[in-house]
PDB file of C-alpha atoms in Angstrom:
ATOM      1  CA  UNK N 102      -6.171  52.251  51.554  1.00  0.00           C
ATOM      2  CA  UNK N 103      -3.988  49.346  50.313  1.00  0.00           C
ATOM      3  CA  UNK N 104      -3.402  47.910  46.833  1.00  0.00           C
ATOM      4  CA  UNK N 105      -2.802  43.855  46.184  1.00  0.00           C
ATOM      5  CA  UNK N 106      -3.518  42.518  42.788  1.00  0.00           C
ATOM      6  CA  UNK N 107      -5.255  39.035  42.432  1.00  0.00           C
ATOM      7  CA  UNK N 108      -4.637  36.681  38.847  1.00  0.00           C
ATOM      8  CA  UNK N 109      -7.177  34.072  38.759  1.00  0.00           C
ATOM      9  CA  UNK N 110      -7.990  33.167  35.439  1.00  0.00           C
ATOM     10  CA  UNK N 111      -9.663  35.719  32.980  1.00  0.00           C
ATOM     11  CA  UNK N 112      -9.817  38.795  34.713  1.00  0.00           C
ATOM     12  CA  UNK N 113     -13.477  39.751  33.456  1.00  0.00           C
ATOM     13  CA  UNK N 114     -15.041  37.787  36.270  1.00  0.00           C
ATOM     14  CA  UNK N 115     -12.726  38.094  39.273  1.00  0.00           C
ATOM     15  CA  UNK N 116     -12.991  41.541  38.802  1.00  0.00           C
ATOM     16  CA  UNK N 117     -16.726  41.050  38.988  1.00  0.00           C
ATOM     17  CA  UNK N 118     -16.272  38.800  41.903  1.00  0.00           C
ATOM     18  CA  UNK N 119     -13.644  41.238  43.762  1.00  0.00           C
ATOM     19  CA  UNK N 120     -15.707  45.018  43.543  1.00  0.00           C
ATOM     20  CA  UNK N 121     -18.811  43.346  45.536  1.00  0.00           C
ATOM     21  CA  UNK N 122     -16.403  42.432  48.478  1.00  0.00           C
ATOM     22  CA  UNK N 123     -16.473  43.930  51.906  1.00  0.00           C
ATOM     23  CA  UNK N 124     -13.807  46.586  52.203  1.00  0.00           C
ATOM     24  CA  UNK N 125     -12.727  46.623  48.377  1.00  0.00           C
ATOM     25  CA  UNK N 126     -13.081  49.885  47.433  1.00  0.00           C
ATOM     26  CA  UNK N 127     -11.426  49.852  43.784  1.00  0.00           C
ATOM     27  CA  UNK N 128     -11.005  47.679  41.199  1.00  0.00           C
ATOM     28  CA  UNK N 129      -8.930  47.668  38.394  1.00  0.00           C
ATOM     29  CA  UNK N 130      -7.671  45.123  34.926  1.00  0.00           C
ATOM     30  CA  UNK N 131      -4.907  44.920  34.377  1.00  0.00           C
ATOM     31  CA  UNK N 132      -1.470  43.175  33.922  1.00  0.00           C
ATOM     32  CA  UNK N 133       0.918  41.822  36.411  1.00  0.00           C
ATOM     33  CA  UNK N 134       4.625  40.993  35.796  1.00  0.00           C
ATOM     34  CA  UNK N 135       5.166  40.792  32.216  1.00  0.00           C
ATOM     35  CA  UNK N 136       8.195  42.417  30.965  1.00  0.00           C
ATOM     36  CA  UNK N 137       6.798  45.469  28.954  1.00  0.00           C
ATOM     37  CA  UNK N 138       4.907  48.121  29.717  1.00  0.00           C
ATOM     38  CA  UNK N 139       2.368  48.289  26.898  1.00  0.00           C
ATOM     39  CA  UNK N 140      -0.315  46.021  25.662  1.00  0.00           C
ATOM     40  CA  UNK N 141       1.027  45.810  21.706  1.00  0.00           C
ATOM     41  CA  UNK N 142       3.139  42.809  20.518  1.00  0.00           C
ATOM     42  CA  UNK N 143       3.592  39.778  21.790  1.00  0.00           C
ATOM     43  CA  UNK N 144       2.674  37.993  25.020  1.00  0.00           C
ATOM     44  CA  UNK N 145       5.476  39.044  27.546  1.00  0.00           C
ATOM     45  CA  UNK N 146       4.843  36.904  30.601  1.00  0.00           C
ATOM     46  CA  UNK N 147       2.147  38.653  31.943  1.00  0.00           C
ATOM     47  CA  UNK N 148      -0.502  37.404  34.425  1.00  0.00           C
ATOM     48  CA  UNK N 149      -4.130  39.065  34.023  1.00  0.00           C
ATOM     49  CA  UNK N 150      -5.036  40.060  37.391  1.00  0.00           C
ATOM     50  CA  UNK N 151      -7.401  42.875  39.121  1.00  0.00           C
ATOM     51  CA  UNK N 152      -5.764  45.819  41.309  1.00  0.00           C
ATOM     52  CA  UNK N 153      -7.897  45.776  44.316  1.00  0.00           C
ATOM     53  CA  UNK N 154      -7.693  48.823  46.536  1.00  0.00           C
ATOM     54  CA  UNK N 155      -9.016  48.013  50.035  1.00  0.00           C
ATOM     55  CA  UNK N 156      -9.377  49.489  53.420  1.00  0.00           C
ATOM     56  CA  UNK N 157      -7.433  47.297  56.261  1.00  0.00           C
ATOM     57  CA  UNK N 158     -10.104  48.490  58.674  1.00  0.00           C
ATOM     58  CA  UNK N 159     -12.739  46.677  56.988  1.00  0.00           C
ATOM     59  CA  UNK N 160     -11.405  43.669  55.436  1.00  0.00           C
ATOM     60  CA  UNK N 161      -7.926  41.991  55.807  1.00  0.00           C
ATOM     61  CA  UNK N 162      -5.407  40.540  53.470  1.00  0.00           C
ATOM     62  CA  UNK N 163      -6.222  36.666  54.826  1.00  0.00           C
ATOM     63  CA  UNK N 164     -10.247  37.613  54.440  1.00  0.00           C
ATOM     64  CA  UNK N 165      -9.373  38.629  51.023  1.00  0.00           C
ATOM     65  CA  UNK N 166      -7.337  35.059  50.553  1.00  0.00           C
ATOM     66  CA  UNK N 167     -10.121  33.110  51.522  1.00  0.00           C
ATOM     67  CA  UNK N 168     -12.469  35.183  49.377  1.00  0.00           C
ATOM     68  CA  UNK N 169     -10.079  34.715  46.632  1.00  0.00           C
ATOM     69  CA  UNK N 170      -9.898  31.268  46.743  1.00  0.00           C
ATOM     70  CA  UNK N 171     -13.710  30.601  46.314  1.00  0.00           C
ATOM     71  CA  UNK N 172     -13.423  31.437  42.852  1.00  0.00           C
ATOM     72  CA  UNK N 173     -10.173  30.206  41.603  1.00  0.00           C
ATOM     73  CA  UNK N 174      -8.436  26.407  41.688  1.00  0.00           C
ATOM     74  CA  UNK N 175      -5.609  26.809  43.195  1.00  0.00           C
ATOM     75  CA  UNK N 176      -3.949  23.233  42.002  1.00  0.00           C
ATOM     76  CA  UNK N 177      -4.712  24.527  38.119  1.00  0.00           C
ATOM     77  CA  UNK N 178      -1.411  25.544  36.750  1.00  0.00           C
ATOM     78  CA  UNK N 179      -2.022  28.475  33.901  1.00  0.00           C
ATOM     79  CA  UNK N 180      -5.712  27.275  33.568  1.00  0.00           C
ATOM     80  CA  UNK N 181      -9.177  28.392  35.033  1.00  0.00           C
ATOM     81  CA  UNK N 182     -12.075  26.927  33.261  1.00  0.00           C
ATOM     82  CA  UNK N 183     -12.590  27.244  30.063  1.00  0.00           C
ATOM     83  CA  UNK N 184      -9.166  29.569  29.904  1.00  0.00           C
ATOM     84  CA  UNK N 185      -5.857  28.183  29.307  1.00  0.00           C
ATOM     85  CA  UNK N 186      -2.640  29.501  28.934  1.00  0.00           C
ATOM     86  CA  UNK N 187       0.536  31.246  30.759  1.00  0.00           C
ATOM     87  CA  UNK N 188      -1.261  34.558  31.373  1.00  0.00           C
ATOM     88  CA  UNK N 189      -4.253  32.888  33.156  1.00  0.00           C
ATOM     89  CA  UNK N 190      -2.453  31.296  36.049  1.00  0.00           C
ATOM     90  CA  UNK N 191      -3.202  32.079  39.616  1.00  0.00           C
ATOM     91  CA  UNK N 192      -1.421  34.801  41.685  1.00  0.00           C
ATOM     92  CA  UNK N 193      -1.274  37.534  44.470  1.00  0.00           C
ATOM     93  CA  UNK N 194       1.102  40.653  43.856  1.00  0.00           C
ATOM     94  CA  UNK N 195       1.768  42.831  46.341  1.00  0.00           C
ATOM     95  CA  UNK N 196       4.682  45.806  46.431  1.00  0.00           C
ATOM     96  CA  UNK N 197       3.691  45.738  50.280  1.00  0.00           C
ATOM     97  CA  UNK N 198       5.947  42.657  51.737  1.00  0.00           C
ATOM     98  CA  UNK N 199       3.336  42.198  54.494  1.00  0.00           C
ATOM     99  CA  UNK N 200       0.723  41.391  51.890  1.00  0.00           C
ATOM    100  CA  UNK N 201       3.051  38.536  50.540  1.00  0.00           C
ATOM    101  CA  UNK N 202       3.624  37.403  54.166  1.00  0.00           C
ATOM    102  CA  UNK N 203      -0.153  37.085  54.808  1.00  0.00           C
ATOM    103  CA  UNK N 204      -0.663  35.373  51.623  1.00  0.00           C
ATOM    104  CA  UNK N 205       1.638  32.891  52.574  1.00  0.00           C
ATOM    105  CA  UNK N 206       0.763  32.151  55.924  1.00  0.00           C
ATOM    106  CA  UNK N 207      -2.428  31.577  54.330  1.00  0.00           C
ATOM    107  CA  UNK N 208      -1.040  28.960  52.137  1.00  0.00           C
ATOM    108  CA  UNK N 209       1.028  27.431  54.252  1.00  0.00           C
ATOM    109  CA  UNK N 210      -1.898  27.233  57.019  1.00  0.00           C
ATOM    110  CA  UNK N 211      -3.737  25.007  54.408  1.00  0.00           C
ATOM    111  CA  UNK N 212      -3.555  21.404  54.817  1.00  0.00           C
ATOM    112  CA  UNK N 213      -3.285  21.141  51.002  1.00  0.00           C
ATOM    113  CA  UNK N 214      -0.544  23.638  51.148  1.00  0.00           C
ATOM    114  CA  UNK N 215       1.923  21.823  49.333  1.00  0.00           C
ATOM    115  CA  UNK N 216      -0.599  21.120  46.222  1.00  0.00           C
ATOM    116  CA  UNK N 217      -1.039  24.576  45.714  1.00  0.00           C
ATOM    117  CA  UNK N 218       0.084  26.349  42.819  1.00  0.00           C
ATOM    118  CA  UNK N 219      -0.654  30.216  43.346  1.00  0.00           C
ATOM    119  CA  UNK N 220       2.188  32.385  42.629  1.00  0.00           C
ATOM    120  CA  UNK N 221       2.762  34.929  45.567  1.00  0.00           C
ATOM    121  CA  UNK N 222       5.443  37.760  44.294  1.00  0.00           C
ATOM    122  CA  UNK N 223       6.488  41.137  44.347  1.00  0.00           C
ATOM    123  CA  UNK N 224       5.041  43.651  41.784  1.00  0.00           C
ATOM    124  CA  UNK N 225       7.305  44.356  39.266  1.00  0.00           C
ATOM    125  CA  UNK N 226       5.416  45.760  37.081  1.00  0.00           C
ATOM    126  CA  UNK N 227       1.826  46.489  35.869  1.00  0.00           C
ATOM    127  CA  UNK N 228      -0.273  47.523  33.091  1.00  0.00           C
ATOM    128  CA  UNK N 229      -3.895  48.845  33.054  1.00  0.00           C
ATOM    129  CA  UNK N 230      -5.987  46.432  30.900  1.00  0.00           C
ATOM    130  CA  UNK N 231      -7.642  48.389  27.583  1.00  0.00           C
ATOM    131  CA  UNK N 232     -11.023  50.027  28.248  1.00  0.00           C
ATOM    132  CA  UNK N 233     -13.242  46.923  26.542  1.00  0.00           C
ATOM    133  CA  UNK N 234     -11.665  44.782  29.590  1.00  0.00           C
ATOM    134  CA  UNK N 235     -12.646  46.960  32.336  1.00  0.00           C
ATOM    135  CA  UNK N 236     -15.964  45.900  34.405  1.00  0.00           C
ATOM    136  CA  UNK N 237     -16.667  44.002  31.419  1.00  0.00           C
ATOM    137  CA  UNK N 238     -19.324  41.424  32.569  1.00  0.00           C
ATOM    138  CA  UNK N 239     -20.791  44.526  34.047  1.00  0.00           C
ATOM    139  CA  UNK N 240     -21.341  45.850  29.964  1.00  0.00           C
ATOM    140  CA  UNK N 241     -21.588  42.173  28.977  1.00  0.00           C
ATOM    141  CA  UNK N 242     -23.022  40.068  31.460  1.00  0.00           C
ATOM    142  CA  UNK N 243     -23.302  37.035  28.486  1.00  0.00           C
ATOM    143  CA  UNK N 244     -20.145  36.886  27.830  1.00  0.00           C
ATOM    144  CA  UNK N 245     -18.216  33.972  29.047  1.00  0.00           C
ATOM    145  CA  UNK N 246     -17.212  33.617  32.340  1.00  0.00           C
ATOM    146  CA  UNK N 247     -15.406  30.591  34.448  1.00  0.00           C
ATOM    147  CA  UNK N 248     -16.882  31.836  37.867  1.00  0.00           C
ATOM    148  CA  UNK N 249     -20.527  30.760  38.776  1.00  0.00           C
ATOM    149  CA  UNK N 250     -23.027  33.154  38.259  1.00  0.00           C
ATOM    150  CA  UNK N 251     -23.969  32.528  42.270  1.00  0.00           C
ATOM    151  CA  UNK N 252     -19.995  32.995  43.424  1.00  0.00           C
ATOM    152  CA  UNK N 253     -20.275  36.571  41.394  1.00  0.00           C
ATOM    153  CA  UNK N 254     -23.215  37.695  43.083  1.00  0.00           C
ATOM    154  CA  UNK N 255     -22.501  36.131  46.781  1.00  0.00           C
ATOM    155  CA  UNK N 256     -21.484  39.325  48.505  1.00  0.00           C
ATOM    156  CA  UNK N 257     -23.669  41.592  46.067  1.00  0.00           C
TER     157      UNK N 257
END
């Protein structure tokens, strides 16, 4: 199995999105790349994101891209939907170099390459979200989401 972590907007519902995908086998919410490694205090320059575990053999780091990309805007800088702020900009983390490679191959292979705005960095550091955050919609399906109900449940 691999691990690449995915920000796109409030976590709650690209984790929803990301655990009914081909291949994923583990999800996760969490924190990527703020500068602490607790959830007290103040906002340290985190991005939410989801740790995805997935098996190479059944889905690769480009099909994960362009699954990715159905749910986020990736022109949005630190806003999707209704959320708005540093921590909910787009990214892909990887401490595997070859994931950031793919990731921007993928970008660059766009023809709107250069209006893109998705961060595409090392891991250096993350934090697992607090237990109300994880597989939330799952517990809480009416709570508010910025990804379609149909997007969520498209590879169900």
């Amino acid at each position: 199995m691999e691990t690449v972590y995915f920000a796109g907007g409030c976590l709650w519902g690209v984790q929803a999105f990301i655990k009914t995908l081909p291949g994923v086998t583990f999800t996760e919410a969490g924190r990527a790349n703020g500068t602490t490694n607790t959830l007290d205090g103040d906002y340290d320059g985190y991005a939410e994101c989801v740790k995805t575990e997935f098996d190479p053999n059944v889905v690769s780091m480009q099909e994960l891209m362009t699954y990715f990309f159905e749910i986020i805007d990736p022109y949005s800088v630190n806003k999707q939907g209704e959320d708005v702020g540093e921590k909910y900009r787009t990214g892909v983390y990887s401490e595997n170099e070859t994931h950031l490679t793919e990731a921007k191959a993928f970008i660059t292979a766009r023809p709107d390459a250069g209006q893109i705005v998705v961060e595409v960095l090392p891991l250096k550091n993350y934090v697992r979200s607090a237990e109300e955050h994880q597989d939330r919609l799952t517990r809480c399906p009416d709570d508010y989401c910025h990804i379609p109900e149909a997007l969520l449940t498209k590879y169900k």
